[in-house]
Short mmCIF file of C-alpha atoms in Angstrom, two decimals:
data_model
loop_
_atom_site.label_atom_id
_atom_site.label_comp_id
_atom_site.label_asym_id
_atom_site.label_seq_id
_atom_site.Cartn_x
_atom_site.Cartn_y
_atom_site.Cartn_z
CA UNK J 1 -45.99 -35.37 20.01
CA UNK J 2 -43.08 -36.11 18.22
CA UNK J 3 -40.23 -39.27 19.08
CA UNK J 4 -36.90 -38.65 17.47
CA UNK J 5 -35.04 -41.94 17.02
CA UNK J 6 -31.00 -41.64 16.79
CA UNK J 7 -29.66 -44.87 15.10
CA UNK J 8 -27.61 -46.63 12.36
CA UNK J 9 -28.74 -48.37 9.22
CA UNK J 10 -26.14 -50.93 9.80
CA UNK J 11 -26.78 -51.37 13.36
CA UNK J 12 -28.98 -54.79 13.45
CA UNK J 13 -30.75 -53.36 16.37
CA UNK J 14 -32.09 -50.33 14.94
CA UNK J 15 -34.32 -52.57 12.79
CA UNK J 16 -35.26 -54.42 15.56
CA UNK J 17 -36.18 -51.14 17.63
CA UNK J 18 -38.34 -50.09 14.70
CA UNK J 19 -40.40 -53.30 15.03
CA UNK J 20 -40.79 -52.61 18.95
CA UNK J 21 -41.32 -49.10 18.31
CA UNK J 22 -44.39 -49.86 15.89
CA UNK J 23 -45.96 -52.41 18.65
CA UNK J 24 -45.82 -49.86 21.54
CA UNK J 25 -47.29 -47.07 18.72
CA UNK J 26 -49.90 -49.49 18.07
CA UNK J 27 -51.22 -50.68 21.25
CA UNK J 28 -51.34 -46.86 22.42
CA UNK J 29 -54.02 -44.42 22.70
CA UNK J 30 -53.51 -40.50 23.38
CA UNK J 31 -52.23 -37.88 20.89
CA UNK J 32 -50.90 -39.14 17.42
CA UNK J 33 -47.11 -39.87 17.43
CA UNK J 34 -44.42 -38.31 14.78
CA UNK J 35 -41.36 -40.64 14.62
CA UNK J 36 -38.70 -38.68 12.87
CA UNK J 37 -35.06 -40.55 12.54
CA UNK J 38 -32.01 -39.32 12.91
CA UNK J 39 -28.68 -40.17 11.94
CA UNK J 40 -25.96 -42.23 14.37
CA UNK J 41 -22.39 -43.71 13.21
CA UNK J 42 -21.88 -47.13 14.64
CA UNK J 43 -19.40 -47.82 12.11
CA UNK J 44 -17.25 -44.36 11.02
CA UNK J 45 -14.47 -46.61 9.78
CA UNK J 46 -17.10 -48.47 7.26
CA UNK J 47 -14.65 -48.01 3.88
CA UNK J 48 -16.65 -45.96 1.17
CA UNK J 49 -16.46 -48.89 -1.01
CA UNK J 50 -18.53 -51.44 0.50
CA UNK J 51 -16.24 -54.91 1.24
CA UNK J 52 -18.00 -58.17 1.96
CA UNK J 53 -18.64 -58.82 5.46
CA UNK J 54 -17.80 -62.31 5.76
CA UNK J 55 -13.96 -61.36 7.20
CA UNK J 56 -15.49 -58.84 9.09
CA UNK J 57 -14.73 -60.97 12.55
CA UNK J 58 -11.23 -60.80 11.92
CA UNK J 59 -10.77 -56.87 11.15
CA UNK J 60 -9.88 -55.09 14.31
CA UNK J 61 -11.41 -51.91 13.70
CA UNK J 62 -14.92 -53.45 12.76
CA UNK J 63 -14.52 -55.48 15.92
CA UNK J 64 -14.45 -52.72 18.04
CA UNK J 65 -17.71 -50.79 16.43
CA UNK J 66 -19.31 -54.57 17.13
CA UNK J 67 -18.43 -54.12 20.18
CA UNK J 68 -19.82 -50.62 21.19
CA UNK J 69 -23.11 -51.79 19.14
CA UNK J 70 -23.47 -54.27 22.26
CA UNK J 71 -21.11 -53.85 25.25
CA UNK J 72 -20.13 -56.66 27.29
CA UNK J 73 -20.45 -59.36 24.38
CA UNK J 74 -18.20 -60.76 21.99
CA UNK J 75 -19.10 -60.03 18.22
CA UNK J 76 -19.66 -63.90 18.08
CA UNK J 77 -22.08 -63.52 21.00
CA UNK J 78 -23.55 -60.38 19.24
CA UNK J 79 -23.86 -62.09 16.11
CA UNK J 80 -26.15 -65.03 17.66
CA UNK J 81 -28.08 -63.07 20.02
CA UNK J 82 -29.16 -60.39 17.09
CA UNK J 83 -30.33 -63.23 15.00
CA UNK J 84 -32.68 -64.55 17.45
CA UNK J 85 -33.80 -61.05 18.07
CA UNK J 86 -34.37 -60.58 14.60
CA UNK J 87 -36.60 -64.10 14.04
CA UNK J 88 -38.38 -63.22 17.17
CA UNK J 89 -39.25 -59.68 15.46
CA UNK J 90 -40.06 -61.60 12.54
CA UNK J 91 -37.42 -60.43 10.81
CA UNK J 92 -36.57 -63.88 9.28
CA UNK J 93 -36.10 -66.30 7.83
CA UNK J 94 -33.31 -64.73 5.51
CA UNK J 95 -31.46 -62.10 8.16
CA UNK J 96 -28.09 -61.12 7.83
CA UNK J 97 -26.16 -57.98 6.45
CA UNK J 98 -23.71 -59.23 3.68
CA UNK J 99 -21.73 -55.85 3.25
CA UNK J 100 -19.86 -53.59 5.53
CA UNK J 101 -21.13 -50.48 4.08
CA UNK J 102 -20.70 -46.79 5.00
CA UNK J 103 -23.98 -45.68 6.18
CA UNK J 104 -23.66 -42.09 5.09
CA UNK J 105 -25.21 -41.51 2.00
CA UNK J 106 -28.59 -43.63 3.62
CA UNK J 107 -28.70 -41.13 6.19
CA UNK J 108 -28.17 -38.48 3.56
CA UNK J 109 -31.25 -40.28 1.83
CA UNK J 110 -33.04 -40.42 5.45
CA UNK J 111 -33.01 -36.69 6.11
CA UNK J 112 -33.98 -35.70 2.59
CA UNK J 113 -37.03 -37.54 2.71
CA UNK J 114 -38.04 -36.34 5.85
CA UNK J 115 -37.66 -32.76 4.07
CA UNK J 116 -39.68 -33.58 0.97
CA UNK J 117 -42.12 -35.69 2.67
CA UNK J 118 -42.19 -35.81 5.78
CA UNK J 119 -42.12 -38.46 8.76
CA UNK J 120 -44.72 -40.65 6.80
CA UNK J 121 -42.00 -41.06 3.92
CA UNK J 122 -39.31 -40.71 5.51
CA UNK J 123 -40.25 -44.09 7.44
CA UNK J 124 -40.96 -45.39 4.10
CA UNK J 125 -37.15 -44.72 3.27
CA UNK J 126 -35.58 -46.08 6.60
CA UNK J 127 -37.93 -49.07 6.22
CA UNK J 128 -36.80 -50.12 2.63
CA UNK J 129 -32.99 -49.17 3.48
CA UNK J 130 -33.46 -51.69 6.04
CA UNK J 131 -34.48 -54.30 4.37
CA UNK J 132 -32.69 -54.14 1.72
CA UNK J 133 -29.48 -54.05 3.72
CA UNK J 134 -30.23 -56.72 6.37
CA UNK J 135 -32.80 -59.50 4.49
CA UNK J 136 -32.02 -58.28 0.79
CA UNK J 137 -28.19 -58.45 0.94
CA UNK J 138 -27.79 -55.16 -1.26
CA UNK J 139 -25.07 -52.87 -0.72
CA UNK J 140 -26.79 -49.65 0.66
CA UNK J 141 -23.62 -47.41 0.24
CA UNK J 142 -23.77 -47.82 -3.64
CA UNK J 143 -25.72 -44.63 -5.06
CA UNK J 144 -27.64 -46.82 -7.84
CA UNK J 145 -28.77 -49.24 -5.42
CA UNK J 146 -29.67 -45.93 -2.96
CA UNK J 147 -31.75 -44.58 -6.26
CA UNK J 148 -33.80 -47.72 -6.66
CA UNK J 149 -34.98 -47.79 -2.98
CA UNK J 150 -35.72 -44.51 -3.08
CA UNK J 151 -37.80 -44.77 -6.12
CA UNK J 152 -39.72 -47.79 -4.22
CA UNK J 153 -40.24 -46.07 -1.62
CA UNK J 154 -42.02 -43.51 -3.54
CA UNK J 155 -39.17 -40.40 -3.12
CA UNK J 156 -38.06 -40.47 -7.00
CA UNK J 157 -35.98 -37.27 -6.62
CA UNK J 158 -34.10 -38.91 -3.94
CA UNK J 159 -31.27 -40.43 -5.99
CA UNK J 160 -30.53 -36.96 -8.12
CA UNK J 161 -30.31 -35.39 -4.83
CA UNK J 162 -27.64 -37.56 -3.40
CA UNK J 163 -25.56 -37.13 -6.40
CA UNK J 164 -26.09 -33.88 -6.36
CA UNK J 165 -24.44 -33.35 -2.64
CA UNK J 166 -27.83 -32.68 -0.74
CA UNK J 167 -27.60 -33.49 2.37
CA UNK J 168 -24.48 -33.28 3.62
CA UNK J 169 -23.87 -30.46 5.66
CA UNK J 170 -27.49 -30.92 7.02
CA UNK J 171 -26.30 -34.65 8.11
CA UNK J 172 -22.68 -33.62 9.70
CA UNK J 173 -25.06 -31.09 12.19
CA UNK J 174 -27.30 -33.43 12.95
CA UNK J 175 -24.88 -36.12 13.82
CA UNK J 176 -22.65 -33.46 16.39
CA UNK J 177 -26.18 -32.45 17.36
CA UNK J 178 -26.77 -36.22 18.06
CA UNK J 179 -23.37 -36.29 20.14
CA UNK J 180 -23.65 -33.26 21.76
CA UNK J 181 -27.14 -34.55 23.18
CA UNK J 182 -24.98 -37.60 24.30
CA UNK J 183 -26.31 -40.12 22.11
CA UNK J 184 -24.35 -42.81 22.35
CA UNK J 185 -26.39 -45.84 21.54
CA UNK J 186 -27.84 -47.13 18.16
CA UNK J 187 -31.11 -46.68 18.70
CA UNK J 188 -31.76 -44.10 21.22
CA UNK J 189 -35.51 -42.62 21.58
CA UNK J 190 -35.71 -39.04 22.56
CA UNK J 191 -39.11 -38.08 23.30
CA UNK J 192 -40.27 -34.30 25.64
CA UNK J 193 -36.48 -34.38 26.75
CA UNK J 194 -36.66 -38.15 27.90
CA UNK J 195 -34.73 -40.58 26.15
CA UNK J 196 -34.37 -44.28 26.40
CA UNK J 197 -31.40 -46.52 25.26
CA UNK J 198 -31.16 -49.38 23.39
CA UNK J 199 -33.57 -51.77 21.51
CA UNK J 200 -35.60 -52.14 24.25
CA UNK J 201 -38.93 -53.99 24.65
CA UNK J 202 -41.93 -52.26 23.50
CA UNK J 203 -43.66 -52.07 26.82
CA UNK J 204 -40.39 -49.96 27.85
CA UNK J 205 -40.96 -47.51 24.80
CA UNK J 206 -44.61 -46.93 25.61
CA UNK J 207 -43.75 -46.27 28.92
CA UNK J 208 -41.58 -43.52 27.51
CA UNK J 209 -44.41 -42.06 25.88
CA UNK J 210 -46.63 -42.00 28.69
CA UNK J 211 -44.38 -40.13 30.60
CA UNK J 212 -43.39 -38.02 27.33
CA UNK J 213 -47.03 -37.13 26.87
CA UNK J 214 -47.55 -36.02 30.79
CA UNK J 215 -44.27 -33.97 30.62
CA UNK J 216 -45.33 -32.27 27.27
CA UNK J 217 -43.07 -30.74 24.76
CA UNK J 218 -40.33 -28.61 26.57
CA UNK J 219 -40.41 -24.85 25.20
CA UNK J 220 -38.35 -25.01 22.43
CA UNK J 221 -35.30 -22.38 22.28
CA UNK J 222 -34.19 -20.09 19.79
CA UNK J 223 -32.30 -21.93 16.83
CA UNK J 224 -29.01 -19.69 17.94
CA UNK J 225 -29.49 -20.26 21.36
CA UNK J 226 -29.73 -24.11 21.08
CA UNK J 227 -26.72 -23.78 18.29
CA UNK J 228 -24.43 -22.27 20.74
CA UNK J 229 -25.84 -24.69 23.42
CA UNK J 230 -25.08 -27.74 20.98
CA UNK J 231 -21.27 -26.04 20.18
CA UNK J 232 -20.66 -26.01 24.15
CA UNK J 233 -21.32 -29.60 24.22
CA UNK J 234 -18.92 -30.91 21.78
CA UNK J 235 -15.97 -28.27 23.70
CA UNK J 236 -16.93 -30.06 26.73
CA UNK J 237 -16.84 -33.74 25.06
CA UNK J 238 -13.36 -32.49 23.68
CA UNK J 239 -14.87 -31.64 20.03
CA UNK J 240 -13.47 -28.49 18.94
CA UNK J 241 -14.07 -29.05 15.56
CA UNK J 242 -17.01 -30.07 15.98
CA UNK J 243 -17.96 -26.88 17.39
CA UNK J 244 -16.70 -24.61 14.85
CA UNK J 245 -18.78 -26.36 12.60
CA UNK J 246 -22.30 -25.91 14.15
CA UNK J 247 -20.40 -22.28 15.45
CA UNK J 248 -19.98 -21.51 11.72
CA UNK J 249 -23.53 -19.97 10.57
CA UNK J 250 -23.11 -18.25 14.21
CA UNK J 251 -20.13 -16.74 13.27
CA UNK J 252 -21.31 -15.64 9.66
CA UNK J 253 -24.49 -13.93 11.31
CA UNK J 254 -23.89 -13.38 14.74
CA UNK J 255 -20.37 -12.44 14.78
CA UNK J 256 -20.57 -9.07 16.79
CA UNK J 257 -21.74 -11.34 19.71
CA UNK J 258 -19.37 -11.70 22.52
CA UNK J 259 -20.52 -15.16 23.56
CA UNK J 260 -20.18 -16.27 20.08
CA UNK J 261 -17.00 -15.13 19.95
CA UNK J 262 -15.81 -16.35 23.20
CA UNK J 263 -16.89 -19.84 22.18
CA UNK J 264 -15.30 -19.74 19.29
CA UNK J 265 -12.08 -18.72 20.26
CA UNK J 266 -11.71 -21.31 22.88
CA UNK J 267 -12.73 -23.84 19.70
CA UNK J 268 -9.82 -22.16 18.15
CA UNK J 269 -7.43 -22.71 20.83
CA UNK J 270 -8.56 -26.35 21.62
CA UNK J 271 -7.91 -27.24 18.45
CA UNK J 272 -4.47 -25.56 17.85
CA UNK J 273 -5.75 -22.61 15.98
CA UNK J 274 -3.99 -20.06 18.05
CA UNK J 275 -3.59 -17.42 15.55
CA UNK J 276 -7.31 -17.14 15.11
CA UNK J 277 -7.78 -18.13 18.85
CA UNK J 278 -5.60 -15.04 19.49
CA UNK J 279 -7.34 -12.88 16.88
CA UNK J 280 -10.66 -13.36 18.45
CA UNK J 281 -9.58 -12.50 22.22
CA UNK J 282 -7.87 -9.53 21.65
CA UNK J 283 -10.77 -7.53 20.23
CA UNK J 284 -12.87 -9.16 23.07
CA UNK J 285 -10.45 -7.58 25.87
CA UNK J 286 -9.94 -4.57 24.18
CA UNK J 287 -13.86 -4.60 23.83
CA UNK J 288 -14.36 -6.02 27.23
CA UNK J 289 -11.04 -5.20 29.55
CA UNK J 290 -12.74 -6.45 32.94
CA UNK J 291 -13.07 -9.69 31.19
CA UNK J 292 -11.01 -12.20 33.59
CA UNK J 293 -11.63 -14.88 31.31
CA UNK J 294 -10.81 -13.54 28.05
CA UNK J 295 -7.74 -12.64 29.70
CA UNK J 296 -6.86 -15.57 30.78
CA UNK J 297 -7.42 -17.35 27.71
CA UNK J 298 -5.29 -14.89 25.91
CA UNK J 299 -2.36 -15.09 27.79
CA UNK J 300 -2.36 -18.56 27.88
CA UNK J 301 -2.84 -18.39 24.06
CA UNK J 302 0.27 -16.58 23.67
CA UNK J 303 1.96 -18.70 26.18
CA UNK J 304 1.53 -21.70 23.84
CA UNK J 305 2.52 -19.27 20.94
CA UNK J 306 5.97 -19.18 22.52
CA UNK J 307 5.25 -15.54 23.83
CA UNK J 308 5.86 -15.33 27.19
CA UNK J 309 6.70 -11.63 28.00
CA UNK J 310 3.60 -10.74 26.13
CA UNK J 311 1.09 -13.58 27.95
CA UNK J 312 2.33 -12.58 31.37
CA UNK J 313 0.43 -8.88 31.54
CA UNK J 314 -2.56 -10.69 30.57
CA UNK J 315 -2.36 -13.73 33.21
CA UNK J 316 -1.68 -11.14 36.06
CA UNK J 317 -4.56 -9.09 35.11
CA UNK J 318 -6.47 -12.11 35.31
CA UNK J 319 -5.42 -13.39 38.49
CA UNK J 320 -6.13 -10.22 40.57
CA UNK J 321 -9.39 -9.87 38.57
CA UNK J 322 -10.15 -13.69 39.67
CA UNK J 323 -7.90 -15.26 42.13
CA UNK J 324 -8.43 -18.74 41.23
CA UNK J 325 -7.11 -17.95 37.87
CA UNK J 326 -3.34 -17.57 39.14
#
């Protein structure tokens, strides 16, 4: 059985879910557990050059990010209850991030390890990271300090990778993967389908893989199906371009497919891209003329393109085709 954990290496309480996480794997019986981590943002505003974070109370964009890390407290009352958390995880004495630091090239770091190794080094990654972010006081989004924990951790081609791009495009998926899935919380488990929120108590996580292990793994679906799923996700979270970026391998070899295309036209047109928006639905109505949506779309495409006497043909159609559409 495998638990996927979505969280931050700057959120505090990712570290102190991995401690909780270990006591519920340990006190369990049943079939072995894979823990595989994925990548969250709690902080996308994080500057790329990491700045100390002792005026980090008084910046109003790292306020809010505190603030979504742990809704309904103040970043002062954040601040205290973490470090009690921390000492009760035995996470002390010394606890405490001293950088704001963009978390992206550790998460680059996270998934190539996972690649090269597998979930037994990748943990070995996200537990160094960790530590060295939130007892060491290192700066985790400088690449030399990245290349020394990886060689610690025993993944010595880790730091030519990262300066060598790897990783990049595979973390951007996973991340709109992440959102379209509606994480929303650093951590979140996601075990069978089930997923819990939060650092919670380790009684609560083996709970959630008792019920994981009765459920059993959900049949897994096609890469392109769950691709396309994924892209329909972040149009209905309002993430067009999100889309068109998990839509884009889709597009390259799949681009015949009318549901592709569909999708990605009404990317297209939610993010302003009429032209291409329009491109797209006029091969799929002269393709597909009975197509009421397509239609619909179209004309309201060229609407917005300031082409009224051309939409209008199009919106009729669609209206008598579907009423509700007038």
């Amino acid at each position: 059985m495998r638990i996927e954990v979505w969280a931050d290496v700057v959120c505090p309480w990712m570290y102190i879910g991995k401690r909780r996480l270990e006591r519920a794997l340990a006190g369990r019986g049943g079939e072995p557990v894979e823990v595989v981590w994925r990548p969250y943002r709690t902080d996308p505003t994080a500057p790329a050059e990491a700045t100390p974070r002792a005026g980090l109370l008084t910046d109003p964009d790292a306020r809010e990010a505190l603030r979504e890390c742990a809704p309904g407290l103040t970043p002062e009352e954040n601040r205290d209850r973490v470090a009690d958390e921390a000492r009760a995880e035995g996470l002390g004495p010394r606890w405490g991030a001293v950088w704001r630091a963009s978390s992206h090239d550790a998460h680059r770091l996270i998934a190539l390890a996972l690649d090269a190794g597998g979930a037994r080094l990748q943990d070995a990654v996200v537990e160094a990271v960790l530590r060295a972010h939130f007892v060491e006081g290192l700066d985790i989004s400088d690449r030399e300090v990245l290349g020394r924990i990886s060689d610690g951790a025993g993944f010595p081609s880790g730091g030519a990778l990262l300066d060598d791009g790897a990783g990049e495009e595979q973390v951007r998926e996973l991340l709109l993967r992440g959102k379209a899935m509606g994480v929303r919380t650093s951590p979140t488990y996601v075990a069978a389908g089930l997923a819990l929120a939060g650092a919670q108590p380790a009684e609560s996580i083996a709970a959630l893989l008792r019920d994981a292990e009765a459920a059993g793994e959900p049949r897994r679906l096609p890469e392109e199906v769950e691709r396309l799923r994924y892209a329909e996700a972040l149009l209905d979270v309002r993430d067009p371009l999100g889309a068109l970026t998990l839509l884009r391998p889709l597009l390259a070899g799949h681009g015949d497919d009318p549901n592709v295309r569909l999708l990605a036209a009404r990317a297209y047109y939610a993010s302003a891209q009429l032209g291409r928006a329009r491109g797209i639905l006029e091969q799929l109505v002269a393709d597909a003329p009975d197509d009421a949506y397509a239609r619909l779309l179209l004309g309201r495409t060229l609407e917005r393109q300031g082409l009224p006497a051309e939409a209008a043909p199009h919106l009729r159609m669609a209206a008598a085709m579907v009423p509700d559409y007038g």
